[in-house]
Short mmCIF file of C-alpha atoms in Angstrom, two decimals:
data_model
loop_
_atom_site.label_atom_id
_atom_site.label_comp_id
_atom_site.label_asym_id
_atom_site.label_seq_id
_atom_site.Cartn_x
_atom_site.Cartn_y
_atom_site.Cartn_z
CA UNK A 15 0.00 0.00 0.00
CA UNK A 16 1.25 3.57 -1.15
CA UNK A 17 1.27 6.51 0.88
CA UNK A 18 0.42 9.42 -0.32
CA UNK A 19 4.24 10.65 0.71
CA UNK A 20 5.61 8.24 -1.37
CA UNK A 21 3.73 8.56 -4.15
CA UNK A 22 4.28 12.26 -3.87
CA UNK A 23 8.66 11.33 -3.46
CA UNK A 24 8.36 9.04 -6.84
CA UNK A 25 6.32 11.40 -9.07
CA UNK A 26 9.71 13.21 -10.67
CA UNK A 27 11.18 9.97 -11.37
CA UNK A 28 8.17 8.51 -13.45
CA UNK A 29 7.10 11.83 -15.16
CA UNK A 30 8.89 11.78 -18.12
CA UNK A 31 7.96 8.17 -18.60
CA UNK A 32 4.27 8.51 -18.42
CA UNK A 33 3.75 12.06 -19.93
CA UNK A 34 5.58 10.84 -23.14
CA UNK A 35 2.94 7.79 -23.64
CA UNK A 36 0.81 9.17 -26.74
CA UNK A 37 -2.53 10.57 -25.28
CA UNK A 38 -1.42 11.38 -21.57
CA UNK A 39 -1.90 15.13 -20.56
CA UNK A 40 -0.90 15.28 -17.35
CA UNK A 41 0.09 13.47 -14.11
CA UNK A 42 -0.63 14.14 -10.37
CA UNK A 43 -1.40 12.22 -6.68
CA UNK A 44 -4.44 10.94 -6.24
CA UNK A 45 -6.46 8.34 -3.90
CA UNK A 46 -6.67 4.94 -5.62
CA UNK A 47 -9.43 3.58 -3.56
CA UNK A 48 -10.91 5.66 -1.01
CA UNK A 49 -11.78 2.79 1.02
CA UNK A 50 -8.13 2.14 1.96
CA UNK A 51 -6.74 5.78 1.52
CA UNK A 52 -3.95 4.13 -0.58
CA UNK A 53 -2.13 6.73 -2.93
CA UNK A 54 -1.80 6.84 -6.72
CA UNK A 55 -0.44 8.07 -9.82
CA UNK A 56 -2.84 9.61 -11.93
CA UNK A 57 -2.32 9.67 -15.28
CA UNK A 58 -5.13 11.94 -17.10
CA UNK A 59 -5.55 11.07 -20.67
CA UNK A 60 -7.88 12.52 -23.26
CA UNK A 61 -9.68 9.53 -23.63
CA UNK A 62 -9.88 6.30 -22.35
CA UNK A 63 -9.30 4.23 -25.24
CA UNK A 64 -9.61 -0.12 -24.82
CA UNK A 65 -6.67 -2.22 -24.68
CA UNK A 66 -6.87 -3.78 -27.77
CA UNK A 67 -6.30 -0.56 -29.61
CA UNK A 68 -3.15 0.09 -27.74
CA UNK A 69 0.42 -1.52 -28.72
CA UNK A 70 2.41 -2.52 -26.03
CA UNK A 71 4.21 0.76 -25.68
CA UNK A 72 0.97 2.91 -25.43
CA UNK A 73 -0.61 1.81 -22.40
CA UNK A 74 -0.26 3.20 -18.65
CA UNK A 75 1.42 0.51 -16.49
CA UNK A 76 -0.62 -0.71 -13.46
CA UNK A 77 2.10 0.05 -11.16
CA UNK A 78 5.25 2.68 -11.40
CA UNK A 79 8.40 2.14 -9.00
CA UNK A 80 11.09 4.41 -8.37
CA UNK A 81 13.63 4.18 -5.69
CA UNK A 82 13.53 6.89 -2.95
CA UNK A 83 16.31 7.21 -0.08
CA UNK A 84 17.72 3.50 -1.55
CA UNK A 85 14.37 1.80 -1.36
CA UNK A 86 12.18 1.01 -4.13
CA UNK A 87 8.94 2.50 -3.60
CA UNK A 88 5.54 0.80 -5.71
CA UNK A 89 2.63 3.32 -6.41
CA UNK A 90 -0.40 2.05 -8.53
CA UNK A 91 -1.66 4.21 -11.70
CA UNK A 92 -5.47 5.47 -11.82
CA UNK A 93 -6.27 6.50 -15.69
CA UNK A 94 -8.67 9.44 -15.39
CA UNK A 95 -10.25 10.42 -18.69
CA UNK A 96 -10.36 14.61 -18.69
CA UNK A 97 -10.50 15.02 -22.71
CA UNK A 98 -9.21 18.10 -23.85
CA UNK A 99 -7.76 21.27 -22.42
CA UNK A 100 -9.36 24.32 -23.34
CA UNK A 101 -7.29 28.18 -22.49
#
């Protein structure tokens, strides 16, 4: 189970990772289930698109791991569909 903490410590060193998959907008800390309070990435994308139209390079891992203070630290992902940004 993720803290918030550490999924707040491993953000910068999964950023550039997940922001470069084709559709992502932006990334942040969110709750993954509220029932447990356990932490997540979230990765908003413009659309939620289905697995099969994804190649293997496209889609948002269930988990991202970093190591923080010599210990690798596991956060899960939450895909939040936003669309698009409008200035």
């Amino acid at each position: 189970m993720a803290s918030e903490n550490e999924a707040r410590q491993i953000l910068p060193g999964v950023e550039a990772s997940l922001i470069a998959l084709p559709n992502v907008v932006g990334i942040g800390v969110v709750l993954a289930d509220e029932s447990t309070h356990e932490a997540a990435i979230a990765v908003y994308v413009r659309r939620k698109l289905p697995l099969e139209v994804l190649q293997a390079g496209q889609v948002v891992p269930e988990t991202v791991e970093s190591t923080v203070n010599g210990v690798v630290v596991r956060v899960p992902t939450r895909v939040i569909e936003v669309g698009d940004f409008k200035l």
